[in-house]
mmCIF file of C-alpha atoms in Angstrom:
data_model
loop_
_atom_site.group_PDB
_atom_site.id
_atom_site.type_symbol
_atom_site.label_atom_id
_atom_site.label_comp_id
_atom_site.label_asym_id
_atom_site.label_seq_id
_atom_site.Cartn_x
_atom_site.Cartn_y
_atom_site.Cartn_z
ATOM 1 C CA MET N 175 1.390 13.743 -0.822
ATOM 2 C CA ILE N 176 -2.056 14.298 -1.078
ATOM 3 C CA ARG N 177 -3.429 16.298 -3.621
ATOM 4 C CA LEU N 178 -4.297 19.926 -4.127
ATOM 5 C CA ARG N 179 -7.743 21.273 -3.003
ATOM 6 C CA GLN N 180 -9.347 24.424 -3.153
ATOM 7 C CA ILE N 181 -9.224 26.198 0.161
ATOM 8 C CA ALA N 182 -10.769 29.698 -1.932
ATOM 9 C CA PRO N 183 -11.251 30.095 -5.358
ATOM 10 C CA GLY N 184 -8.493 29.975 -7.216
ATOM 11 C CA VAL N 185 -6.416 29.381 -4.602
ATOM 12 C CA LEU N 186 -5.252 25.501 -4.298
ATOM 13 C CA VAL N 187 -3.445 23.406 -1.706
ATOM 14 C CA ALA N 188 -1.277 19.831 -1.415
ATOM 15 C CA THR N 189 -0.203 18.654 2.457
ATOM 16 C CA ALA N 190 3.486 16.650 1.999
ATOM 17 C CA GLU N 191 3.929 13.807 4.153
ATOM 18 C CA LEU N 192 7.175 14.607 5.281
ATOM 19 C CA TYR N 193 7.613 17.556 8.030
ATOM 20 C CA VAL N 194 3.290 17.824 7.513
ATOM 21 C CA THR N 195 4.292 20.848 4.560
ATOM 22 C CA THR N 196 2.338 22.495 2.600
ATOM 23 C CA THR N 197 2.564 23.983 -1.105
ATOM 24 C CA THR N 198 -0.523 26.172 -2.434
ATOM 25 C CA VAL N 199 -1.052 27.060 -5.991
ATOM 26 C CA LEU N 200 -2.535 30.036 -6.685
ATOM 27 C CA THR N 201 -4.857 29.936 -10.545
ATOM 28 C CA GLY N 202 -4.837 33.476 -12.433
ATOM 29 C CA ARG N 203 -5.327 33.791 -15.914
ATOM 30 C CA GLY N 204 -5.623 30.653 -18.973
ATOM 31 C CA SER N 205 -3.604 27.953 -17.062
ATOM 32 C CA GLY N 206 -0.498 29.668 -15.851
ATOM 33 C CA CYS N 207 0.210 29.857 -11.916
ATOM 34 C CA LEU N 208 1.865 30.660 -8.867
ATOM 35 C CA VAL N 209 3.631 27.594 -7.596
ATOM 36 C CA ILE N 210 4.393 28.669 -3.624
ATOM 37 C CA ASP N 211 7.209 26.808 -1.747
ATOM 38 C CA PRO N 212 6.695 22.944 -3.441
ATOM 39 C CA ALA N 213 7.272 20.239 -1.368
ATOM 40 C CA VAL N 214 9.315 18.421 -0.276
ATOM 41 C CA THR N 215 10.906 15.553 -1.731
ATOM 42 C CA VAL N 216 11.513 14.397 -5.524
ATOM 43 C CA ALA N 217 7.832 11.770 -5.459
ATOM 44 C CA GLU N 218 6.553 14.321 -3.954
ATOM 45 C CA ILE N 219 7.267 17.078 -6.360
ATOM 46 C CA SER N 220 6.462 14.437 -9.234
ATOM 47 C CA ALA N 221 2.373 14.298 -8.099
ATOM 48 C CA LEU N 222 2.250 18.303 -7.388
ATOM 49 C CA ALA N 223 3.479 18.588 -11.278
ATOM 50 C CA ALA N 224 1.367 15.095 -12.774
ATOM 51 C CA ASP N 225 -2.309 17.499 -10.746
ATOM 52 C CA LEU N 226 -1.159 20.870 -12.336
ATOM 53 C CA ALA N 227 -0.615 19.004 -15.999
ATOM 54 C CA GLU N 228 -4.218 16.857 -15.652
ATOM 55 C CA ALA N 229 -5.729 20.499 -14.107
ATOM 56 C CA GLY N 230 -4.142 21.824 -17.560
ATOM 57 C CA LEU N 231 -2.096 24.490 -15.148
ATOM 58 C CA HIS N 232 2.100 25.223 -15.911
ATOM 59 C CA ALA N 233 3.918 27.304 -13.558
ATOM 60 C CA GLU N 234 4.006 30.851 -13.970
ATOM 61 C CA ALA N 235 6.494 31.700 -11.712
ATOM 62 C CA GLY N 236 7.618 30.503 -7.855
ATOM 63 C CA PHE N 237 7.903 31.784 -4.534
ATOM 64 C CA ALA N 238 9.988 30.526 -1.569
ATOM 65 C CA THR N 239 8.207 32.603 1.105
ATOM 66 C CA HIS N 240 11.779 31.538 3.057
ATOM 67 C CA PRO N 241 15.588 30.747 2.477
ATOM 68 C CA HIS N 242 15.167 26.990 4.641
ATOM 69 C CA TRP N 243 16.572 24.087 2.152
ATOM 70 C CA ASP N 244 13.024 22.819 2.159
ATOM 71 C CA HIS N 245 11.115 25.835 1.090
ATOM 72 C CA LEU N 246 13.742 25.810 -2.008
ATOM 73 C CA LEU N 247 12.906 23.409 -3.907
ATOM 74 C CA TRP N 248 12.308 22.325 -8.135
ATOM 75 C CA SER N 249 11.640 20.021 -10.555
ATOM 76 C CA ARG N 250 11.930 20.470 -14.216
ATOM 77 C CA SER N 251 8.458 18.937 -14.067
ATOM 78 C CA LEU N 252 7.180 22.590 -13.363
ATOM 79 C CA GLY N 253 8.752 23.855 -16.126
ATOM 80 C CA ASP N 254 11.273 26.886 -16.794
ATOM 81 C CA ALA N 255 9.924 29.833 -15.287
ATOM 82 C CA PRO N 256 11.075 32.280 -12.794
ATOM 83 C CA ARG N 257 11.142 31.828 -8.909
ATOM 84 C CA TYR N 258 10.964 35.083 -6.406
ATOM 85 C CA ALA N 259 12.285 35.451 -2.933
ATOM 86 C CA THR N 260 13.272 38.673 -1.464
ATOM 87 C CA PRO N 261 16.090 40.301 -2.026
ATOM 88 C CA ARG N 262 17.686 39.683 1.703
ATOM 89 C CA ALA N 263 15.941 35.690 1.218
ATOM 90 C CA VAL N 264 17.816 35.216 -1.498
ATOM 91 C CA ALA N 265 21.370 36.738 -0.401
ATOM 92 C CA ALA N 266 20.473 33.867 2.670
ATOM 93 C CA ALA N 267 19.753 31.572 0.135
ATOM 94 C CA THR N 268 23.433 32.030 -1.884
ATOM 95 C CA ALA N 269 25.485 32.492 1.828
ATOM 96 C CA GLN N 270 23.644 29.290 2.971
ATOM 97 C CA ARG N 271 23.733 27.104 -0.263
ATOM 98 C CA GLY N 272 26.724 24.983 1.264
ATOM 99 C CA SER N 273 25.245 24.184 4.286
ATOM 100 C CA MET N 274 21.871 23.124 2.924
ATOM 101 C CA LEU N 275 22.048 21.155 0.567
ATOM 102 C CA GLY N 276 24.294 18.633 3.033
ATOM 103 C CA GLU N 277 20.382 19.256 4.806
ATOM 104 C CA LEU N 278 18.316 18.244 1.382
ATOM 105 C CA GLU N 279 20.710 15.334 0.372
ATOM 106 C CA ARG N 280 19.964 13.845 3.899
ATOM 107 C CA GLU N 281 16.415 14.093 4.398
ATOM 108 C CA ALA N 282 15.321 14.602 0.786
ATOM 109 C CA PRO N 283 17.882 12.810 -1.587
ATOM 110 C CA GLY N 284 17.414 13.040 -5.582
ATOM 111 C CA HIS N 285 16.798 16.156 -6.478
ATOM 112 C CA ASP N 286 18.207 17.774 -9.181
ATOM 113 C CA LEU N 287 20.354 20.029 -6.726
ATOM 114 C CA SER N 288 21.186 22.889 -9.904
ATOM 115 C CA LEU N 289 17.371 24.225 -9.820
ATOM 116 C CA PHE N 290 18.074 24.271 -6.012
ATOM 117 C CA ALA N 291 17.399 27.466 -4.571
ATOM 118 C CA ARG N 292 18.243 29.490 -7.427
ATOM 119 C CA LEU N 293 15.760 33.325 -6.866
ATOM 120 C CA THR N 294 15.358 35.864 -7.923
ATOM 121 C CA PRO N 295 15.310 38.565 -6.446
ATOM 122 C CA LEU N 296 11.729 41.323 -5.951
ATOM 123 C CA GLU N 297 12.559 44.783 -6.250
ATOM 124 C CA PRO N 298 13.299 46.588 -3.231
ATOM 125 C CA ALA N 299 10.422 48.395 -3.570
ATOM 126 C CA ALA N 300 7.475 45.846 -4.574
ATOM 127 C CA ALA N 301 4.780 45.966 -2.749
ATOM 128 C CA ALA N 302 2.888 42.777 -5.009
ATOM 129 C CA ILE N 303 4.110 39.826 -6.596
ATOM 130 C CA SER N 304 4.320 40.547 -11.125
ATOM 131 C CA TRP N 305 2.272 38.143 -12.206
ATOM 132 C CA TYR N 306 -1.267 37.352 -14.690
ATOM 133 C CA GLY N 307 -3.109 36.598 -11.457
ATOM 134 C CA PRO N 308 -4.896 38.111 -8.456
ATOM 135 C CA GLU N 309 -3.045 40.575 -6.429
ATOM 136 C CA ALA N 310 -0.350 39.036 -3.741
ATOM 137 C CA ARG N 311 0.972 40.849 -1.607
ATOM 138 C CA LEU N 312 4.557 40.935 0.368
ATOM 139 C CA VAL N 313 3.809 41.074 3.853
ATOM 140 C CA ALA N 314 7.872 40.550 4.801
ATOM 141 C CA HIS N 315 9.746 40.343 7.640
ATOM 142 C CA ALA N 316 13.477 38.614 9.531
ATOM 143 C CA GLY N 317 10.647 36.410 11.817
ATOM 144 C CA HIS N 318 12.121 33.289 11.735
ATOM 145 C CA ALA N 319 14.367 33.687 9.030
ATOM 146 C CA SER N 320 16.106 36.497 7.221
ATOM 147 C CA GLY N 321 14.141 37.789 4.104
ATOM 148 C CA HIS N 322 11.078 35.755 5.077
ATOM 149 C CA CYS N 323 7.477 37.354 3.109
ATOM 150 C CA ALA N 324 4.194 36.153 3.619
ATOM 151 C CA LEU N 325 1.265 36.609 0.580
ATOM 152 C CA PHE N 326 -1.872 37.747 1.122
ATOM 153 C CA LEU N 327 -4.201 37.836 -1.081
ATOM 154 C CA PRO N 328 -7.403 40.181 -0.323
ATOM 155 C CA VAL N 329 -10.161 38.851 -2.976
ATOM 156 C CA THR N 330 -9.808 35.137 -0.976
ATOM 157 C CA GLY N 331 -8.777 36.232 2.615
ATOM 158 C CA THR N 332 -5.832 34.358 2.297
ATOM 159 C CA LEU N 333 -2.831 34.141 4.319
ATOM 160 C CA VAL N 334 -0.076 31.766 2.758
ATOM 161 C CA ALA N 335 1.570 32.576 6.229
ATOM 162 C CA GLY N 336 5.430 30.339 5.840
ATOM 163 C CA ASP N 337 6.690 28.595 8.446
ATOM 164 C CA MET N 338 4.331 30.799 10.722
ATOM 165 C CA CYS N 339 1.160 30.923 11.947
ATOM 166 C CA SER N 340 1.016 26.994 12.494
ATOM 167 C CA ASP N 341 -0.594 24.526 14.381
ATOM 168 C CA ILE N 342 1.740 21.980 14.749
ATOM 169 C CA GLU N 343 4.452 24.127 15.496
ATOM 170 C CA ILE N 344 6.462 26.074 17.710
ATOM 171 C CA PRO N 345 7.602 29.579 17.031
ATOM 172 C CA LEU N 346 11.174 29.127 15.652
ATOM 173 C CA LEU N 347 13.087 31.546 16.110
ATOM 174 C CA ASP N 348 16.491 32.695 14.122
ATOM 175 C CA THR N 349 18.893 32.975 16.277
ATOM 176 C CA ASP N 350 21.898 34.190 14.536
ATOM 177 C CA ARG N 351 19.854 37.654 14.721
ATOM 178 C CA ALA N 352 20.151 40.444 17.304
ATOM 179 C CA ASP N 353 17.106 40.249 18.129
ATOM 180 C CA PRO N 354 15.070 37.161 17.213
ATOM 181 C CA VAL N 355 11.789 37.267 19.600
ATOM 182 C CA GLY N 356 11.888 41.097 19.268
ATOM 183 C CA ASP N 357 12.370 40.205 15.166
ATOM 184 C CA TYR N 358 9.803 36.812 15.528
ATOM 185 C CA ARG N 359 6.974 39.398 18.049
ATOM 186 C CA THR N 360 6.732 42.071 14.333
ATOM 187 C CA GLY N 361 6.308 39.281 11.603
ATOM 188 C CA LEU N 362 3.338 38.526 14.393
ATOM 189 C CA GLN N 363 1.892 41.303 14.645
ATOM 190 C CA ARG N 364 2.108 42.263 10.876
ATOM 191 C CA LEU N 365 0.311 38.911 9.941
ATOM 192 C CA ALA N 366 -1.835 39.994 12.396
ATOM 193 C CA ALA N 367 -2.347 43.172 11.516
ATOM 194 C CA LEU N 368 -3.793 42.749 8.515
ATOM 195 C CA ALA N 369 -7.728 43.064 7.443
ATOM 196 C CA GLY N 370 -10.165 40.666 6.454
ATOM 197 C CA VAL N 371 -8.658 37.863 6.565
ATOM 198 C CA ARG N 372 -9.875 34.487 5.958
ATOM 199 C CA GLN N 373 -7.858 31.390 5.766
ATOM 200 C CA VAL N 374 -4.032 31.181 6.583
ATOM 201 C CA VAL N 375 -2.290 28.716 5.022
ATOM 202 C CA PRO N 376 1.502 28.200 7.367
ATOM 203 C CA GLY N 377 4.397 26.503 5.843
ATOM 204 C CA HIS N 378 3.393 23.574 8.293
ATOM 205 C CA GLY N 379 0.889 21.865 10.004
ATOM 206 C CA SER N 380 -3.174 22.141 8.879
ATOM 207 C CA VAL N 381 -5.100 25.312 6.757
ATOM 208 C CA GLY N 382 -7.225 27.217 9.628
ATOM 209 C CA ASP N 383 -9.883 30.015 9.122
ATOM 210 C CA ALA N 384 -10.352 33.625 10.762
ATOM 211 C CA ALA N 385 -11.354 32.721 14.617
ATOM 212 C CA GLU N 386 -7.860 29.790 13.713
ATOM 213 C CA PHE N 387 -5.618 32.325 12.321
ATOM 214 C CA ARG N 388 -6.113 34.358 15.994
ATOM 215 C CA ARG N 389 -5.773 31.484 17.625
ATOM 216 C CA ARG N 390 -2.870 31.189 16.900
ATOM 217 C CA ILE N 391 -1.728 34.850 16.751
ATOM 218 C CA ALA N 392 -1.805 34.378 20.305
ATOM 219 C CA ALA N 393 -0.478 31.325 21.038
ATOM 220 C CA ASP N 394 2.099 32.526 19.375
ATOM 221 C CA ALA N 395 2.424 34.930 20.943
ATOM 222 C CA ALA N 396 1.952 33.626 24.489
ATOM 223 C CA TYR N 397 4.694 31.291 24.024
ATOM 224 C CA LEU N 398 7.310 33.902 23.550
ATOM 225 C CA ASP N 399 6.068 35.291 26.658
ATOM 226 C CA SER N 400 6.771 32.948 27.875
ATOM 227 C CA LEU N 401 10.461 32.002 26.916
ATOM 228 C CA GLU N 402 10.978 35.691 27.572
ATOM 229 C CA ARG N 403 10.904 34.911 31.246
ATOM 230 C CA GLY N 404 12.550 31.665 30.520
ATOM 231 C CA ALA N 405 9.096 29.590 32.116
ATOM 232 C CA GLN N 406 8.693 25.811 30.561
ATOM 233 C CA ALA N 407 5.808 26.818 27.995
ATOM 234 C CA ALA N 408 2.780 25.210 28.290
ATOM 235 C CA ASP N 409 2.404 24.812 24.505
ATOM 236 C CA PRO N 410 0.644 21.763 23.470
ATOM 237 C CA ARG N 411 2.858 22.013 20.585
ATOM 238 C CA LEU N 412 5.696 21.071 23.196
ATOM 239 C CA ALA N 413 4.665 17.188 22.459
ATOM 240 C CA VAL N 414 7.321 16.389 19.304
ATOM 241 C CA GLY N 415 10.137 15.528 20.651
ATOM 242 C CA TRP N 416 11.754 17.551 18.361
ATOM 243 C CA LEU N 417 9.661 20.473 19.110
ATOM 244 C CA ARG N 418 10.561 19.931 22.516
ATOM 245 C CA ARG N 419 14.277 19.977 21.807
ATOM 246 C CA GLY N 420 14.022 23.040 19.701
ATOM 247 C CA HIS N 421 12.508 25.205 22.721
ATOM 248 C CA ASP N 422 15.041 23.570 25.131
ATOM 249 C CA ARG N 423 17.541 25.549 22.902
ATOM 250 C CA GLN N 424 16.341 28.433 22.213
ATOM 251 C CA ARG N 425 14.977 28.613 26.171
ATOM 252 C CA SER N 426 18.929 28.299 26.940
ATOM 253 C CA LEU N 427 19.846 30.259 24.310
ATOM 254 C CA LEU N 428 18.293 33.477 25.869
ATOM 255 C CA HIS N 429 18.869 32.262 29.174
ATOM 256 C CA PRO N 430 22.213 31.297 29.091
ATOM 257 C CA ASP N 431 22.037 30.663 33.102
ATOM 258 C CA ALA N 432 19.049 29.524 34.027
ATOM 259 C CA PRO N 433 18.320 25.477 35.391
ATOM 260 C CA PRO N 434 18.466 22.896 32.533
ATOM 261 C CA ALA N 435 14.881 21.539 31.643
ATOM 262 C CA GLY N 436 13.123 19.542 34.312
ATOM 263 C CA HIS N 437 15.321 20.757 37.235
ATOM 264 C CA ARG N 438 13.699 21.300 40.242
#
């Protein structure tokens, strides 16, 4: 795991080897910090805890951007802070906990399962995280997963986007919803409407500046356009095998009568 590095005042990011997953830490008053999506293996989270201790920081709170197993992890080495998520994300994590435990044990075994997905729902009307640090506005939507929620820090212009706006992943839809493409578009529109984004932190991939943020929004919208048409997307991110397979699944669900990929 790459060690925490500062990308803006009070904003630290580390990248895990597994899935190129990013963890974001926001520093607040005194030694308190907000830990967002700590990832992923036991060793990586231990390294994160050691980094925080070395910096004289302790987790005042945690935040899960959405209810997928690789964003619901925690360790006693991070302390006993409350870990927040939107009410819909908490409900989905509770309902799917059993199936997600199987994925967790297969992909990143060894975690304390009693801490997995132990979340506190935010107040339904909450507009920001309640903590002793800079304003962290909630940007909730249903793109990618039920209850997905980005955080925007207007003081630094930092957008912690969850599993959106990635340079390495295509838009991955919540295909259990009635309108998965429409929900994802709404999520993109809410992110694109934010004024003053100066850096974007995706859940998987690399940090981008303002120009890269706009490029990723446009690339994701173009991908959704081609997916709705049933076309084979010309997206460089599809060079990765599992993403190509994910695209093929999404295309077949939206266009069940379309010929398979590669058909002539």
